[in-house]
Coordinates of C-alpha atoms in Angstrom, one line a residue:
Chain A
X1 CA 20.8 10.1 14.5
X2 CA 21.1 8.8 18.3
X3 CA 21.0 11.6 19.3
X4 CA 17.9 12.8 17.8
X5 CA 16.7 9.6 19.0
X6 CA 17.6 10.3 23.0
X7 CA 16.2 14.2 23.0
X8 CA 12.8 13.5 21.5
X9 CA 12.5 10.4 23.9
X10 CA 11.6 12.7 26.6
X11 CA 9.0 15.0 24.4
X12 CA 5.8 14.7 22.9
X13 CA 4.3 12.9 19.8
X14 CA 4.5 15.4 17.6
X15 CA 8.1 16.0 18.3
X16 CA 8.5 12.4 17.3
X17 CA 6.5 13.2 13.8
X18 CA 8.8 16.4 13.7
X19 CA 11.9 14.1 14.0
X20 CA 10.7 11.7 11.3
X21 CA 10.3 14.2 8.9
X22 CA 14.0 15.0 9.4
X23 CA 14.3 11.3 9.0
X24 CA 12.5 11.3 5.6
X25 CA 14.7 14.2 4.2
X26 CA 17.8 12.4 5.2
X27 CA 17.2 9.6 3.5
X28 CA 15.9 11.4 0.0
X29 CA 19.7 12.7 0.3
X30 CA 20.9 9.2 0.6
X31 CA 18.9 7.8 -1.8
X32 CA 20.8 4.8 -3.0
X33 CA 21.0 3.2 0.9
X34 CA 19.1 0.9 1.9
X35 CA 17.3 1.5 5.3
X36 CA 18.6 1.0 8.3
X37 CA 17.2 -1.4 10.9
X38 CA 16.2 1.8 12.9
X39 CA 14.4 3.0 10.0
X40 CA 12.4 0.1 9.3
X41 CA 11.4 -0.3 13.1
X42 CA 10.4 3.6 13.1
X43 CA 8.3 2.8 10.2
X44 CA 7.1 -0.3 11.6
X45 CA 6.2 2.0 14.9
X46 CA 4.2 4.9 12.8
X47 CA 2.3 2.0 11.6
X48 CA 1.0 0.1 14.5
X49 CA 2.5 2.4 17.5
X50 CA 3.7 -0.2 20.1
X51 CA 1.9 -3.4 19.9
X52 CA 3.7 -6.1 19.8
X53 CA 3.2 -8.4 16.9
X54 CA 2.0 -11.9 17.0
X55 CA 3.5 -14.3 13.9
X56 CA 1.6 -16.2 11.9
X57 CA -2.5 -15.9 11.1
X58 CA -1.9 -14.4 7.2
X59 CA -1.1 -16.2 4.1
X60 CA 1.7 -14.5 2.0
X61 CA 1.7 -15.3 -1.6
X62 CA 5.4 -13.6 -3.0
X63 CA 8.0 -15.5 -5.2
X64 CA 10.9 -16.9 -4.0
X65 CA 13.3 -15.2 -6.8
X66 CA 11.5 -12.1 -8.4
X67 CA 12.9 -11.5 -11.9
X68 CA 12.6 -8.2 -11.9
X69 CA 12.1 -5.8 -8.9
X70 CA 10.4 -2.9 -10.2
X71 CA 7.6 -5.4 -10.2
X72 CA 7.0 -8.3 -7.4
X73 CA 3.8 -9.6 -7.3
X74 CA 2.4 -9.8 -3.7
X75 CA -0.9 -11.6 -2.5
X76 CA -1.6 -11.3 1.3
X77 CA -4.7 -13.4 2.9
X78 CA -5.8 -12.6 6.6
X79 CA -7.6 -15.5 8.5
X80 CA -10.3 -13.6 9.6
X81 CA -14.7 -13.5 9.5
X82 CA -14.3 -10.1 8.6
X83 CA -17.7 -9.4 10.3
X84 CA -18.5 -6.4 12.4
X85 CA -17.2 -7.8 16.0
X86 CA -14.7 -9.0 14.0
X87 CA -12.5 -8.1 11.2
X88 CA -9.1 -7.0 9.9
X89 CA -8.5 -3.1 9.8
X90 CA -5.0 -2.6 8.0
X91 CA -2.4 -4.9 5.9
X92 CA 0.8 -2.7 6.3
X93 CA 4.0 -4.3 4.1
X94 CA 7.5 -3.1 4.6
X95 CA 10.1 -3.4 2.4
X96 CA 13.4 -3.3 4.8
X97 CA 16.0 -3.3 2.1
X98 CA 15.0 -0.3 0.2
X99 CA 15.5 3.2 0.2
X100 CA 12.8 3.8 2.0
X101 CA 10.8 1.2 3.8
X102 CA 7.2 1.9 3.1
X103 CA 5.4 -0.2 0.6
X104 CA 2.0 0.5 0.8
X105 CA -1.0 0.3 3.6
X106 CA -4.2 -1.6 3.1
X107 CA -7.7 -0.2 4.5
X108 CA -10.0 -2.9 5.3
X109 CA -13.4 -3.3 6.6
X110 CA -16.4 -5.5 7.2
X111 CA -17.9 -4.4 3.4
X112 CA -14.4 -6.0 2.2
X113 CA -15.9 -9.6 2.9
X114 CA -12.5 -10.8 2.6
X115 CA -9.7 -9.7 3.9
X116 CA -7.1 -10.3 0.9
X117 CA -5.3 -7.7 -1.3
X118 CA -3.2 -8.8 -4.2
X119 CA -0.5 -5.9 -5.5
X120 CA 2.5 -5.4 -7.0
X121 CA 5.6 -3.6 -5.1
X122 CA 9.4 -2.5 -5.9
X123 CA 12.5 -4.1 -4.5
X124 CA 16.1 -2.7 -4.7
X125 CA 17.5 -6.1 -3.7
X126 CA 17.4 -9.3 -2.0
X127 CA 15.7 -8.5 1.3
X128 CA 13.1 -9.7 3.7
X129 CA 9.5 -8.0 3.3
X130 CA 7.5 -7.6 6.5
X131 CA 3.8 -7.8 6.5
X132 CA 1.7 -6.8 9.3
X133 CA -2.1 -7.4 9.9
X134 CA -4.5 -4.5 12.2
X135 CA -7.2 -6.4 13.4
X136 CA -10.1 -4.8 14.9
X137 CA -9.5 -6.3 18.4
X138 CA -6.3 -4.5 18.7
X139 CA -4.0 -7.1 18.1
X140 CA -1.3 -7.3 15.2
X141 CA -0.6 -10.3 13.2
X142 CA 3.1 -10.8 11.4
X143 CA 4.3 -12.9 8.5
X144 CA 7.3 -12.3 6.7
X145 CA 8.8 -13.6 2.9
X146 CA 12.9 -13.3 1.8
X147 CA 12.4 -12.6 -1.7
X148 CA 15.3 -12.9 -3.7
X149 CA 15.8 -9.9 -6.8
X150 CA 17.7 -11.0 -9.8
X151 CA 17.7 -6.8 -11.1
X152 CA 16.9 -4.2 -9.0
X153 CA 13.5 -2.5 -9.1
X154 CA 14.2 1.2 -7.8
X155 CA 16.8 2.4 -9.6
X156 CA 16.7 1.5 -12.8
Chain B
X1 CA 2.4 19.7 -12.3
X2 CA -1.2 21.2 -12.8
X3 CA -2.2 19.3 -15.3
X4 CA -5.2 16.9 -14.7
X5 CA -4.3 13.0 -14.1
X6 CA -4.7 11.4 -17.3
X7 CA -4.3 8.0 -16.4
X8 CA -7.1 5.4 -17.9
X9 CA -8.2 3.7 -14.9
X10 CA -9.1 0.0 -15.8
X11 CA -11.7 -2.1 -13.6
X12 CA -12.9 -5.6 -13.5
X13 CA -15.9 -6.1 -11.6
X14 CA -19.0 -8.4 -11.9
X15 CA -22.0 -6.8 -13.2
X16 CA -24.7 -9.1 -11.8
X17 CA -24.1 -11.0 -8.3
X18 CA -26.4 -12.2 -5.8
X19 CA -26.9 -10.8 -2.6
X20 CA -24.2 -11.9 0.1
X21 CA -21.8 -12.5 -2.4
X22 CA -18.5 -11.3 -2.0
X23 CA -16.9 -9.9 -5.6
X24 CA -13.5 -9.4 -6.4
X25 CA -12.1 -6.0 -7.9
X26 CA -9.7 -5.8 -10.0
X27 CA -8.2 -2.1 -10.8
X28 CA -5.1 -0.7 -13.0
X29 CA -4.5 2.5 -13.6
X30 CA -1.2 4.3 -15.8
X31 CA 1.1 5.7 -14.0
X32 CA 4.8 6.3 -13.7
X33 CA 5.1 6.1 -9.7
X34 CA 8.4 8.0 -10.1
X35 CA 10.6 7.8 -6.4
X36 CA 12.3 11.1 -6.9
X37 CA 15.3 8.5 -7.0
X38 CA 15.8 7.4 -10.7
X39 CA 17.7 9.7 -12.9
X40 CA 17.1 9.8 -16.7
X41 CA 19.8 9.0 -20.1
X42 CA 21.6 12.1 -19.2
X43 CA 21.8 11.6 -15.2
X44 CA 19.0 13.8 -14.2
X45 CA 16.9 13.4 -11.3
X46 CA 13.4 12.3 -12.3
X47 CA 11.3 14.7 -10.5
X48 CA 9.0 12.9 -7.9
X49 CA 5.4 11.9 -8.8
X50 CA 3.7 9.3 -7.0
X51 CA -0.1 8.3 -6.6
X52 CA -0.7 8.6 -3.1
X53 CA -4.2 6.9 -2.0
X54 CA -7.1 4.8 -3.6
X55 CA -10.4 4.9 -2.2
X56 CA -13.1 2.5 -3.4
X57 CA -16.7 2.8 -2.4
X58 CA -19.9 1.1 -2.7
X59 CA -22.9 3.3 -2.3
X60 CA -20.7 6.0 -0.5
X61 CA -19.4 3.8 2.3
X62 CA -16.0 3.1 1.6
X63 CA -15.2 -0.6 1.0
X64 CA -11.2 -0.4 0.5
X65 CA -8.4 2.0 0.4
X66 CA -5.0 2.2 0.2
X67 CA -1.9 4.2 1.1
X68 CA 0.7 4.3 -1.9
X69 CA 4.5 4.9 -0.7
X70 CA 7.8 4.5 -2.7
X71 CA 7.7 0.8 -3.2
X72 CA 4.4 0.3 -5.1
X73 CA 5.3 -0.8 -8.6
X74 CA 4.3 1.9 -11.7
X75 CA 1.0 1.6 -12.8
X76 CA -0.5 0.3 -9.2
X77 CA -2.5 -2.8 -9.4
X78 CA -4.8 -4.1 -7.2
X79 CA -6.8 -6.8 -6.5
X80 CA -9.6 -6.6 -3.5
X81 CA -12.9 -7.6 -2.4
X82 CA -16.4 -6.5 -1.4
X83 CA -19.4 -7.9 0.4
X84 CA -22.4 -7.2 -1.9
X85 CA -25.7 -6.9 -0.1
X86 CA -28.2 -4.7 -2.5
X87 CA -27.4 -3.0 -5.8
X88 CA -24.0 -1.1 -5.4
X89 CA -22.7 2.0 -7.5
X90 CA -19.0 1.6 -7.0
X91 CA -16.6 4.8 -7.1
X92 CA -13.2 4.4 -7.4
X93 CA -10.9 7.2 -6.8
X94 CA -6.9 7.9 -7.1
X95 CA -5.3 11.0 -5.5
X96 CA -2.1 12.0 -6.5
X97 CA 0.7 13.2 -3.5
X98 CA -0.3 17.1 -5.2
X99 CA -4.2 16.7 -4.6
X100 CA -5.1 15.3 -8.2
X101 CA -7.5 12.7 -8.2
X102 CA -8.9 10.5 -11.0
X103 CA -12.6 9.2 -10.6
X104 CA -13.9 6.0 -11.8
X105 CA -17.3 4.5 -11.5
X106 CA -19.2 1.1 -11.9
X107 CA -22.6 -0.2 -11.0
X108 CA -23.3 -3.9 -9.8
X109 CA -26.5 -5.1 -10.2
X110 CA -28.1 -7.7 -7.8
X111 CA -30.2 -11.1 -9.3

């Protein structure tokens, strides 16, 4: 896996995409493995390219213990106008204990008038989900939750 | 796998608002959300089949949408918002990772 890391370092883009679809079909081998930091962070990286994060600005409403993982009620609130000039684009979350670490990806926009989205996601274990906030102004907003699972929501 | 989607989307919406108001939607729609991971009673691989986007729209501009991947629960759930400035006719689609969709509609009228 390093090494499919160091020779697409030095080519384009879509090499890059190419590489992460060898990345996806290794892990639908693997199934029952949870991702690997480098997985989450090239997930993290599709999503939001190389902007650094800043914590804090968004409200994250998750349980502390979730009963049951296949179903893990999430509400995520973005301090933000949401006017034209001004407004969130995305809500990305990532899951970074699964199988695979995408959860889902929020599309936002002024005619939202509020920039919350309430849903309900799947977790294999305990973990740490990562949610990250586009907002129109480039910038990316961080929060994270450690959610504890007392039965696992992806394989059973 | 060609077989239409035949989910029964569900949708809360106010009917009646005034203008400026923002509304929150609520939508539900069937559906198994299988991984491609789980295997079945006799250890066979449940074949993959996942709803892969959700587009709302008010009067043809798109108002919220969302990318589905492995870790969004069966039967996706969603609660979101709108900014209501006239009298909106609200579409709601779900496209399957195969090109399926399912339409639903709704109309929100202004006081």
């Amino acid at each position: 896996m390093q090494a499919v890391a160091a020779a697409v370092s030095t080519i384009d883009r879509r090499a890059l995409l190419r590489a992460g679809v060898w990345l996806v079909a290794i892990t639908v081998a693997a199934p029952a493995e949870a991702s690997s930091a480098d997985e989450v962070a090239a997930a993290i990286q599709e999503l939001i390219g190389d902007i650094v994060p800043v914590a804090g600005g968004i409200a994250l409403q998750a349980p502390e213990t979730a009963e049951n993982g296949a179903v893990v009620p999430l509400t995520i609130a973005v301090d933000s106008p949401m006017t034209d000039a001004q407004h969130v684009r995305a809500i990305h979350v990532i899951a970074t204990r699964n199988p695979t670490p995408g959860v889902a990806s929020y599309w936002l926009g002024p005619l939202s008038g509020k920039a919350q989205v309430t849903a309900r996601i799947r977790l294999a274990e305990k973990q740490t989900v990562i949610v990250l906030a586009a907002l129109s102004d480039g910038t990316v907003r961080r929060v994270t939750a450690d959610i504890s699972v007392s039965v696992g929501g992806c394989l059973t | 796998m060609s077989a239409p989607l035949t989910g029964k989307p569900r949708i809360k919406i106010p009917t009646a608002v005034k203008p400026g108001d923002v509304i929150e939607i609520r939508t539900l729609i069937d559906h198994p959300m299988e991984t491609g991971y789980r295997k079945d009673a006799a250890g066979r691989t449940v074949p993959r089949d996942i709803l892969a986007r959700f587009l709302a729209r008010a009067n043809g501009e798109t108002v919220f949408a969302a990318d589905f991947r492995n870790a969004t629960s069966a039967n996706p759930y969603l609660v979101f918002f709108a900014r209501i400035t006239g009298p909106a006719e609200f579409e709601f689609v779900w496209t399957h990772e195969d090109g399926r969709s399912l339409r639903a509609t709704a109309r929100v009228a202004v006081t």
